[in-house]
Short mmCIF file of the C-alpha atoms (twelve columns), coordinates in Angstrom:
data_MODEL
# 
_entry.id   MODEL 
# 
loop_
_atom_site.group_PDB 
_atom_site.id 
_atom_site.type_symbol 
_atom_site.label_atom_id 
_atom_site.label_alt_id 
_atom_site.label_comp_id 
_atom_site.label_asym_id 
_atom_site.label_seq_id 
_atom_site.Cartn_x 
_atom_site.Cartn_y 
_atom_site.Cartn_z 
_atom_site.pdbx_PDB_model_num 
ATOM 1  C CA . UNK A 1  -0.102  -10.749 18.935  1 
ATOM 2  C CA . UNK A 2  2.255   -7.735  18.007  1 
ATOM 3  C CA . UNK A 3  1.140   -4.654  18.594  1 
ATOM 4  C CA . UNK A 4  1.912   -2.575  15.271  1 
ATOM 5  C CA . UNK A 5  2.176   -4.296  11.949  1 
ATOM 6  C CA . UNK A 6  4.420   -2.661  9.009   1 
ATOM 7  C CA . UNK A 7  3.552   -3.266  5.325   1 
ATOM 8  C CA . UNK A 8  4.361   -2.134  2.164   1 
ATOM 9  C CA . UNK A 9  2.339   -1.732  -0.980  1 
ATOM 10 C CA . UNK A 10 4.003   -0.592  -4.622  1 
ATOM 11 C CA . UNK A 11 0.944   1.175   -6.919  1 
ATOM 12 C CA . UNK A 12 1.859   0.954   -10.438 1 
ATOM 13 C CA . UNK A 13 0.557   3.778   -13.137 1 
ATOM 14 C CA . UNK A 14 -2.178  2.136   -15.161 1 
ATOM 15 C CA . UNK A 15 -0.630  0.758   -18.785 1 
ATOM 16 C CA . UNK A 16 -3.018  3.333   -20.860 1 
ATOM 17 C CA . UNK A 17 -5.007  5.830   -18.930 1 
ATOM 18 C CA . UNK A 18 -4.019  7.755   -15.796 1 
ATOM 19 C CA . UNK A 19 -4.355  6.648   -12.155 1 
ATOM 20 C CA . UNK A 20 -3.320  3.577   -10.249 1 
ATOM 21 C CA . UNK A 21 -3.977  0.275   -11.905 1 
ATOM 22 C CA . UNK A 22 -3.560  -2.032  -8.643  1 
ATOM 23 C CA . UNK A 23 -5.871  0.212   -5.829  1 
ATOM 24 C CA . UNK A 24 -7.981  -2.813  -4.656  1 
ATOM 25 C CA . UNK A 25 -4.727  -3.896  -3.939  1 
ATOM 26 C CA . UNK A 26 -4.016  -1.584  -1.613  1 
ATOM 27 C CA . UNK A 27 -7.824  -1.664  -0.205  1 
ATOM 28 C CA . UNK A 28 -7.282  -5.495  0.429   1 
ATOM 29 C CA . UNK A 29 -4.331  -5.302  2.508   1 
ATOM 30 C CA . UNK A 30 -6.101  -2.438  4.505   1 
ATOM 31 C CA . UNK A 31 -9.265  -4.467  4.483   1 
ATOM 32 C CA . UNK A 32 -7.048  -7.887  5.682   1 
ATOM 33 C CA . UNK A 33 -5.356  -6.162  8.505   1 
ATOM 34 C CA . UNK A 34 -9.183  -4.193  9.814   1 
ATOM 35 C CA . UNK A 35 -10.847 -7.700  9.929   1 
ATOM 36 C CA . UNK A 36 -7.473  -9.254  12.459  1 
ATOM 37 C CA . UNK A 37 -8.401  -6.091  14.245  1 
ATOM 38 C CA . UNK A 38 -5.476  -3.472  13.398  1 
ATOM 39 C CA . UNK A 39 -6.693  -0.270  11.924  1 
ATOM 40 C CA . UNK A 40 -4.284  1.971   9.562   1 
ATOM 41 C CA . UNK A 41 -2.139  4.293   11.764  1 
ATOM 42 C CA . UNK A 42 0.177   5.768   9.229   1 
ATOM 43 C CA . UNK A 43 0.840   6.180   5.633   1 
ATOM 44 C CA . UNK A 44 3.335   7.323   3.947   1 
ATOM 45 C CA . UNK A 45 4.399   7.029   0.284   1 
ATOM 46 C CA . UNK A 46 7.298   8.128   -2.117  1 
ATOM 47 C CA . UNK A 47 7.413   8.051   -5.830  1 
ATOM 48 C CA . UNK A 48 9.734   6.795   -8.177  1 
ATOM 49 C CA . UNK A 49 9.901   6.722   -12.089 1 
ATOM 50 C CA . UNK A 50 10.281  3.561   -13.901 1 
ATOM 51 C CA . UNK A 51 12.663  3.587   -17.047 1 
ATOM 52 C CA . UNK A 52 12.160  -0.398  -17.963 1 
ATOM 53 C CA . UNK A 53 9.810   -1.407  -21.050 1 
ATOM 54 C CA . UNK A 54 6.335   -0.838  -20.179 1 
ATOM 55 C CA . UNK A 55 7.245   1.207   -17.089 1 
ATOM 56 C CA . UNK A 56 5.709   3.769   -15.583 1 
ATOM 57 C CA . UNK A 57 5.493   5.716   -12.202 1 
ATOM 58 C CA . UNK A 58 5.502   3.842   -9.300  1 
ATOM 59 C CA . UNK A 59 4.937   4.857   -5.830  1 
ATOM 60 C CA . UNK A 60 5.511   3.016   -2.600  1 
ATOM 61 C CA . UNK A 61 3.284   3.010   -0.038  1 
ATOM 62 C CA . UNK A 62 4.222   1.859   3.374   1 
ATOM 63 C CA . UNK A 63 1.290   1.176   5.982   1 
ATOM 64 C CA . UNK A 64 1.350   1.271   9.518   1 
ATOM 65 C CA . UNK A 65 -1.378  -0.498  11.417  1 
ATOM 66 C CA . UNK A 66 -2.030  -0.610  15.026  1 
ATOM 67 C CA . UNK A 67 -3.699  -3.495  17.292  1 
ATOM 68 C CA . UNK A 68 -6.963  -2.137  18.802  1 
# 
């Protein structure tokens, strides 16, 4: 089993309000990794506008977990 698993999650700004629209999202891929027994290590995350139709901010979020 590998010790450190690297993932990335892309939260998109909600179509008509503020906030993230996709955050379970990103609490299910946490929640996946916890129950094969890898808690989060590190997160980090950078932001990028969107310019397309319908676009809005986006910001990456790239998860570290580590085999415990």
């Amino acid at each position: 089993m590998q010790q450190y698993v690297v993932l990335q999650v892309t939260l998109k700004e909600k179509f008509i309000g503020t906030g993230s629209g996709n955050l379970t999202e990103l609490e299910g891929v946490i929640n996946a990794q916890a129950a094969k027994g890898y808690r989060l290590h590190t997160i980090t995350t950078a932001s990028a506008a969107s310019k397309g139709f319908m676009g809005g901010d986006r910001i990456q979020a790239t998860l570290v977990f580590e085999l415990i």
